[in-house]
């Protein structure tokens, strides 16, 4: 599902809202989540999961084109841990 698909489904499920309002709501939710993660805050959506930021340590990597070793610096990476309800829902038919 893409962001556009999400907006379309939400607009269909809420016909009393204008499409542009649904677009603004979705954009605002994603902006706030991104801002929280940029501050290294945790974003928790109960039953769905939690987004957080983890630090990846520097390491020695390899340039795939030349094969030479290169230093890959420290960096922050997003991390998502599924919630209990989402895990159960995904595994219902397994």
mmCIF file of C-alpha atoms in Angstrom:
data_model
loop_
_atom_site.group_PDB
_atom_site.id
_atom_site.type_symbol
_atom_site.label_atom_id
_atom_site.label_comp_id
_atom_site.label_asym_id
_atom_site.label_seq_id
_atom_site.Cartn_x
_atom_site.Cartn_y
_atom_site.Cartn_z
ATOM 1 C CA UNK A 1 0.000 0.000 0.000
ATOM 2 C CA UNK A 2 1.318 3.403 -0.962
ATOM 3 C CA UNK A 3 0.625 6.726 0.720
ATOM 4 C CA UNK A 4 -1.830 7.546 -2.083
ATOM 5 C CA UNK A 5 -3.637 4.228 -1.545
ATOM 6 C CA UNK A 6 -3.902 4.971 2.169
ATOM 7 C CA UNK A 7 -5.358 8.421 1.498
ATOM 8 C CA UNK A 8 -7.844 6.975 -0.984
ATOM 9 C CA UNK A 9 -9.010 4.263 1.439
ATOM 10 C CA UNK A 10 -9.348 6.702 4.324
ATOM 11 C CA UNK A 11 -11.333 9.103 2.138
ATOM 12 C CA UNK A 12 -13.643 6.281 1.028
ATOM 13 C CA UNK A 13 -14.153 5.164 4.637
ATOM 14 C CA UNK A 14 -14.911 8.759 5.703
ATOM 15 C CA UNK A 15 -17.095 10.286 2.965
ATOM 16 C CA UNK A 16 -17.890 13.285 5.189
ATOM 17 C CA UNK A 17 -14.259 14.444 4.852
ATOM 18 C CA UNK A 18 -12.858 16.187 1.802
ATOM 19 C CA UNK A 19 -9.999 14.415 0.030
ATOM 20 C CA UNK A 20 -7.679 17.411 0.576
ATOM 21 C CA UNK A 21 -8.393 17.246 4.329
ATOM 22 C CA UNK A 22 -7.521 13.540 4.421
ATOM 23 C CA UNK A 23 -4.305 14.314 2.505
ATOM 24 C CA UNK A 24 -3.413 17.012 5.065
ATOM 25 C CA UNK A 25 -4.155 14.686 7.985
ATOM 26 C CA UNK A 26 -1.985 11.883 6.590
ATOM 27 C CA UNK A 27 0.830 14.315 5.734
ATOM 28 C CA UNK A 28 0.675 15.826 9.233
ATOM 29 C CA UNK A 29 0.793 12.403 10.904
ATOM 30 C CA UNK A 30 3.864 11.414 8.889
ATOM 31 C CA UNK A 31 5.540 14.793 9.487
ATOM 32 C CA UNK A 32 5.007 14.513 13.247
ATOM 33 C CA UNK A 33 6.301 10.941 13.302
ATOM 34 C CA UNK A 34 9.363 11.974 11.280
ATOM 35 C CA UNK A 35 10.014 14.947 13.561
ATOM 36 C CA UNK A 36 9.773 12.753 16.653
ATOM 37 C CA UNK A 37 12.219 10.235 15.188
ATOM 38 C CA UNK A 38 14.579 13.066 14.174
ATOM 39 C CA UNK A 39 14.609 14.064 17.873
ATOM 40 C CA UNK A 40 15.391 10.395 18.675
ATOM 41 C CA UNK A 41 11.975 10.036 20.349
ATOM 42 C CA UNK A 42 10.074 6.761 20.229
ATOM 43 C CA UNK A 43 6.773 6.688 18.316
ATOM 44 C CA UNK A 44 4.436 4.040 19.703
ATOM 45 C CA UNK A 45 1.166 3.026 18.067
ATOM 46 C CA UNK A 46 -0.450 0.593 20.503
ATOM 47 C CA UNK A 47 -1.300 -2.726 18.927
ATOM 48 C CA UNK A 48 0.542 -1.827 15.725
ATOM 49 C CA UNK A 49 4.142 -1.284 16.762
ATOM 50 C CA UNK A 50 6.817 1.157 17.796
ATOM 51 C CA UNK A 51 9.243 3.180 15.706
ATOM 52 C CA UNK A 52 12.549 4.187 17.233
ATOM 53 C CA UNK A 53 16.039 5.225 16.222
ATOM 54 C CA UNK A 54 19.058 3.024 16.743
ATOM 55 C CA UNK A 55 22.686 3.963 16.331
ATOM 56 C CA UNK A 56 24.727 1.880 13.944
ATOM 57 C CA UNK A 57 28.420 1.882 14.814
ATOM 58 C CA UNK A 58 31.107 2.717 12.298
ATOM 59 C CA UNK A 59 32.591 -0.204 10.449
ATOM 60 C CA UNK A 60 34.880 -1.095 7.611
ATOM 61 C CA UNK A 61 32.955 -1.823 4.432
ATOM 62 C CA UNK A 62 33.886 -2.617 0.886
ATOM 63 C CA UNK A 63 33.312 -0.545 -2.226
ATOM 64 C CA UNK A 64 31.378 -2.954 -4.476
ATOM 65 C CA UNK A 65 32.759 -1.399 -7.661
ATOM 66 C CA UNK A 66 36.471 -1.335 -6.781
ATOM 67 C CA UNK A 67 36.659 -3.845 -3.948
ATOM 68 C CA UNK A 68 38.678 -1.453 -1.778
ATOM 69 C CA UNK A 69 37.946 -1.141 1.916
ATOM 70 C CA UNK A 70 36.196 2.036 3.043
ATOM 71 C CA UNK A 71 35.325 3.410 6.466
ATOM 72 C CA UNK A 72 31.552 3.578 6.947
ATOM 73 C CA UNK A 73 30.797 6.208 9.643
ATOM 74 C CA UNK A 74 28.366 5.961 12.576
ATOM 75 C CA UNK A 75 24.789 6.686 11.658
ATOM 76 C CA UNK A 76 21.285 6.657 13.070
ATOM 77 C CA UNK A 77 18.854 4.210 11.469
ATOM 78 C CA UNK A 78 15.093 3.822 11.913
ATOM 79 C CA UNK A 79 13.881 0.661 13.638
ATOM 80 C CA UNK A 80 10.366 -0.799 13.820
ATOM 81 C CA UNK A 81 9.178 -3.395 16.296
ATOM 82 C CA UNK A 82 5.776 -4.921 15.635
ATOM 83 C CA UNK A 83 3.124 -4.810 18.309
ATOM 84 C CA UNK A 84 1.567 -7.916 19.811
ATOM 85 C CA UNK A 85 -1.808 -7.459 18.083
ATOM 86 C CA UNK A 86 -0.216 -6.949 14.657
ATOM 87 C CA UNK A 87 1.995 -10.037 15.093
ATOM 88 C CA UNK A 88 -1.038 -12.118 16.069
ATOM 89 C CA UNK A 89 -3.041 -10.832 13.105
ATOM 90 C CA UNK A 90 -0.221 -11.609 10.681
ATOM 91 C CA UNK A 91 0.104 -15.149 12.033
ATOM 92 C CA UNK A 92 -3.614 -16.033 12.215
ATOM 93 C CA UNK A 93 -3.557 -18.013 8.984
ATOM 94 C CA UNK A 94 -0.112 -19.570 9.397
#
